[in-house]
Amino acid sequence: MKKYIEVYNYYKDLILTGQYKKGDKIPSVRQSTAILNVSKTTVQNAYFELQADGYIIAQPQSGYYVSGGAREMLNETEESPASRQILYDLRSGDADSESFNLALWQRYIKSALRQEERLLSYSIPKGEADLREALSTYIREKRNVIASPERIIVGAGVQPLLAILCALANDRRTVSFPTEGFKQGIHTFKTHGFEVHTRDKNAEIIYVSPSHMTAYGDVMPIKRRLELVHHSETTGALVIEDDFDSDFMYQNKPVPSLFALSGAGNVVYMGSFSNVLTPAIRISFMVLTEELTRRFNEIESCLAQTASKTEQIALCGYIRDGHISQQTRRIRRHYTAKTRAMYDAIRTAIPQAETTVSENGLVIKVEAAFSGCAEDFIAKGLSVYIYSIDNGILRAALTPSALETEQIPAAVKALKAVLEGDNT
């Protein structure tokens, strides 16, 4: 086991057992180096991983604090001093003000609100029938996912849908995730009594996000997809395909979905509109297998719909009128131009850095000489995903989607200052 993983597990255990509580300050890099008798690089890499997995958060000029293990402090921006100082968000993947026509969406919301009689009742557990019909057509045309509306379940985000899946697939006991990064999904399965592993080919449930496998935006190649489909067919493993970011395949044509490649009916397809529209519209959906649909129908009366009925009605109209396709094309152009602009700006301002654009077109990979630490980025108002700082080399992933276009030059200037050790 690598030394930094031992340090990571040491602090992770202290947090999970409650010996460090939310808001507690943990030892500085220098203090941990002395306490644990390891190198500074080892501690820094361990802290990077703890930050990436949501266990701690760095606050400039102060140190590292426990975030509760579920990214609570990262999400509670009004309460986090560190978040208040972030000027350039190159990590979250949020949308910018240019990416979505809110005025058009408001018209569909107003139209939905005029359906007064329909709004006097609860939405059915599967979701509004007309929305599921629209989704059935949409995913068939977009991803060759062919499924009747009866197999489609709507929910307020991925996590509520996973909770339903846990109830439907409770005859299975083990689930595998690609990394420990998807904290909400892992927590959901653990809460329902599943054994959670990472990259375990023998797990009875395998969760994958083929169009965004890593923080670098890596895409699962067709060969690996076919291997996973074959594995599912021969072992009976249930595959959960989160098709997150498949709309953003700028560099290549979209690779076929696992659902479309599978012939054994062992794939559950999941989709969301958070990236295409805006993260505030919390509507996701999943396509169940025939067997899981039968199980859902048996317990449907015990379930409740979590997504807003008003937003479901609005989204149905938005999709049927062709706006979802127009919006997808629009943001592809928008984010392609923005990612390329930042990539070109970095290449010009920091030519010594090695930079590449990810396969899904959303992320800029940066590798450069660096003698500082993570706090240096926050001190300059930058939020970035740091993969590692090892032997004086920084490896980071930058996602500029949340930046306004006019902010790119200033963000690159701040990045250059950090890499060059300019603390003024």
mmCIF file of C-alpha atoms in Angstrom, residues 56-189:
data_model
loop_
_atom_site.group_PDB
_atom_site.id
_atom_site.type_symbol
_atom_site.label_atom_id
_atom_site.label_comp_id
_atom_site.label_asym_id
_atom_site.label_seq_id
_atom_site.Cartn_x
_atom_site.Cartn_y
_atom_site.Cartn_z
ATOM 1 C CA ILE A 56 -11.889 17.894 4.781
ATOM 2 C CA ILE A 57 -11.776 21.393 3.372
ATOM 3 C CA ALA A 58 -8.892 23.870 3.221
ATOM 4 C CA GLN A 59 -9.404 27.427 4.413
ATOM 5 C CA PRO A 60 -6.805 30.028 3.353
ATOM 6 C CA GLN A 61 -4.449 31.314 6.021
ATOM 7 C CA SER A 62 -6.072 28.954 8.493
ATOM 8 C CA GLY A 63 -5.649 25.271 7.706
ATOM 9 C CA TYR A 64 -7.698 22.126 7.143
ATOM 10 C CA TYR A 65 -11.093 21.464 8.708
ATOM 11 C CA VAL A 66 -13.411 18.453 8.829
ATOM 12 C CA SER A 67 -16.359 18.817 6.471
ATOM 13 C CA GLY A 68 -18.484 15.959 7.765
ATOM 14 C CA GLY A 69 -17.524 13.359 5.136
ATOM 15 C CA ALA A 70 -20.257 14.310 2.677
ATOM 16 C CA ARG A 71 -19.088 17.582 1.122
ATOM 17 C CA GLU A 72 -21.367 19.522 3.465
ATOM 18 C CA MET A 73 -18.997 22.438 3.947
ATOM 19 C CA LEU A 74 -18.226 22.546 0.240
ATOM 20 C CA ASN A 75 -21.922 22.792 -0.589
ATOM 21 C CA GLU A 76 -22.895 25.216 2.169
ATOM 22 C CA THR A 77 -21.333 28.207 0.449
ATOM 23 C CA GLU A 78 -22.981 30.776 2.686
ATOM 24 C CA GLU A 79 -21.382 29.236 5.778
ATOM 25 C CA SER A 80 -17.958 28.403 4.368
ATOM 26 C CA PRO A 81 -15.319 31.155 4.623
ATOM 27 C CA ALA A 82 -13.266 29.375 1.991
ATOM 28 C CA SER A 83 -16.185 29.257 -0.447
ATOM 29 C CA ARG A 84 -16.862 32.956 0.014
ATOM 30 C CA GLN A 85 -13.354 33.725 -1.244
ATOM 31 C CA ILE A 86 -13.599 31.659 -4.434
ATOM 32 C CA LEU A 87 -13.578 33.996 -7.433
ATOM 33 C CA TYR A 88 -12.964 31.441 -10.158
ATOM 34 C CA ASP A 89 -14.748 28.106 -9.833
ATOM 35 C CA LEU A 90 -12.833 25.611 -11.961
ATOM 36 C CA ARG A 91 -14.033 22.546 -10.115
ATOM 37 C CA SER A 92 -17.800 22.288 -9.620
ATOM 38 C CA GLY A 93 -19.036 22.014 -13.207
ATOM 39 C CA ASP A 94 -21.912 24.402 -12.461
ATOM 40 C CA ALA A 95 -23.542 26.397 -15.266
ATOM 41 C CA ASP A 96 -22.919 30.051 -16.117
ATOM 42 C CA SER A 97 -25.513 32.726 -16.880
ATOM 43 C CA GLU A 98 -24.962 32.409 -20.629
ATOM 44 C CA SER A 99 -25.761 28.713 -20.857
ATOM 45 C CA PHE A 100 -29.509 28.603 -20.263
ATOM 46 C CA ASN A 101 -32.460 30.735 -21.352
ATOM 47 C CA LEU A 102 -34.239 31.166 -18.026
ATOM 48 C CA ALA A 103 -36.910 33.405 -19.565
ATOM 49 C CA LEU A 104 -38.007 30.576 -21.877
ATOM 50 C CA TRP A 105 -38.077 28.091 -18.989
ATOM 51 C CA GLN A 106 -40.158 30.535 -16.930
ATOM 52 C CA ARG A 107 -42.778 30.561 -19.682
ATOM 53 C CA TYR A 108 -43.111 26.769 -19.440
ATOM 54 C CA ILE A 109 -43.331 26.986 -15.642
ATOM 55 C CA LYS A 110 -46.101 29.586 -15.941
ATOM 56 C CA SER A 111 -47.904 27.382 -18.444
ATOM 57 C CA ALA A 112 -47.690 24.464 -16.014
ATOM 58 C CA LEU A 113 -49.055 26.591 -13.181
ATOM 59 C CA ARG A 114 -52.136 27.392 -15.255
ATOM 60 C CA GLN A 115 -53.101 23.688 -15.202
ATOM 61 C CA GLU A 116 -54.806 24.250 -11.863
ATOM 62 C CA GLU A 117 -56.878 21.064 -11.702
ATOM 63 C CA ARG A 118 -53.871 18.904 -12.495
ATOM 64 C CA LEU A 119 -51.834 20.563 -9.749
ATOM 65 C CA LEU A 120 -54.410 19.713 -7.075
ATOM 66 C CA SER A 121 -53.258 16.082 -6.956
ATOM 67 C CA TYR A 122 -50.033 14.240 -6.201
ATOM 68 C CA SER A 123 -47.817 13.056 -9.014
ATOM 69 C CA ILE A 124 -47.869 9.278 -9.467
ATOM 70 C CA PRO A 125 -44.794 7.365 -8.179
ATOM 71 C CA LYS A 126 -43.386 6.699 -11.648
ATOM 72 C CA GLY A 127 -43.732 10.342 -12.687
ATOM 73 C CA GLU A 128 -46.146 12.176 -14.948
ATOM 74 C CA ALA A 129 -47.311 9.942 -17.807
ATOM 75 C CA ASP A 130 -46.855 12.558 -20.544
ATOM 76 C CA LEU A 131 -43.319 13.322 -19.367
ATOM 77 C CA ARG A 132 -42.409 9.632 -19.427
ATOM 78 C CA GLU A 133 -43.804 9.374 -22.960
ATOM 79 C CA ALA A 134 -41.684 12.363 -24.002
ATOM 80 C CA LEU A 135 -38.631 10.828 -22.309
ATOM 81 C CA SER A 136 -39.201 7.512 -24.081
ATOM 82 C CA THR A 137 -39.019 9.276 -27.452
ATOM 83 C CA TYR A 138 -36.131 11.494 -26.372
ATOM 84 C CA ILE A 139 -33.784 8.716 -25.215
ATOM 85 C CA ARG A 140 -34.628 6.550 -28.226
ATOM 86 C CA GLU A 141 -33.603 9.338 -30.616
ATOM 87 C CA LYS A 142 -30.658 10.548 -28.544
ATOM 88 C CA ARG A 143 -29.028 7.346 -27.259
ATOM 89 C CA ASN A 144 -30.876 4.454 -28.970
ATOM 90 C CA VAL A 145 -32.296 3.479 -25.574
ATOM 91 C CA ILE A 146 -35.560 1.780 -26.504
ATOM 92 C CA ALA A 147 -37.985 1.435 -23.603
ATOM 93 C CA SER A 148 -41.693 1.962 -23.055
ATOM 94 C CA PRO A 149 -42.876 4.754 -20.708
ATOM 95 C CA GLU A 150 -43.911 2.065 -18.209
ATOM 96 C CA ARG A 151 -40.251 1.218 -17.602
ATOM 97 C CA ILE A 152 -39.234 4.845 -16.971
ATOM 98 C CA ILE A 153 -39.113 6.198 -13.407
ATOM 99 C CA VAL A 154 -38.748 9.931 -12.707
ATOM 100 C CA GLY A 155 -37.186 11.369 -9.554
ATOM 101 C CA ALA A 156 -35.687 14.519 -8.018
ATOM 102 C CA GLY A 157 -32.074 13.690 -8.786
ATOM 103 C CA VAL A 158 -30.071 10.488 -8.975
ATOM 104 C CA GLN A 159 -29.938 9.759 -5.240
ATOM 105 C CA PRO A 160 -33.713 9.187 -4.743
ATOM 106 C CA LEU A 161 -33.692 6.899 -7.774
ATOM 107 C CA LEU A 162 -30.805 4.889 -6.354
ATOM 108 C CA ALA A 163 -32.751 4.486 -3.121
ATOM 109 C CA ILE A 164 -35.588 2.947 -5.132
ATOM 110 C CA LEU A 165 -33.108 0.659 -6.898
ATOM 111 C CA CYS A 166 -31.782 -0.495 -3.526
ATOM 112 C CA ALA A 167 -35.299 -1.608 -2.595
ATOM 113 C CA LEU A 168 -35.867 -3.325 -5.939
ATOM 114 C CA ALA A 169 -32.504 -5.116 -6.048
ATOM 115 C CA ASN A 170 -32.354 -6.145 -2.400
ATOM 116 C CA ASP A 171 -31.671 -9.756 -3.383
ATOM 117 C CA ARG A 172 -28.164 -8.597 -4.255
ATOM 118 C CA ARG A 173 -25.680 -7.636 -1.535
ATOM 119 C CA THR A 174 -22.556 -6.156 -3.157
ATOM 120 C CA VAL A 175 -22.104 -3.068 -5.318
ATOM 121 C CA SER A 176 -18.990 -1.684 -7.011
ATOM 122 C CA PHE A 177 -18.200 1.961 -7.854
ATOM 123 C CA PRO A 178 -15.296 3.125 -10.078
ATOM 124 C CA THR A 179 -13.904 5.349 -7.274
ATOM 125 C CA GLU A 180 -14.837 6.558 -3.797
ATOM 126 C CA GLY A 181 -15.749 9.955 -5.243
ATOM 127 C CA PHE A 182 -19.523 9.456 -5.606
ATOM 128 C CA LYS A 183 -20.251 9.906 -1.907
ATOM 129 C CA GLN A 184 -24.041 10.240 -2.208
ATOM 130 C CA GLY A 185 -24.412 7.021 -4.175
ATOM 131 C CA ILE A 186 -22.084 5.095 -1.887
ATOM 132 C CA HIS A 187 -23.900 6.401 1.191
ATOM 133 C CA THR A 188 -27.264 5.373 -0.277
ATOM 134 C CA PHE A 189 -26.193 1.786 -0.878
#
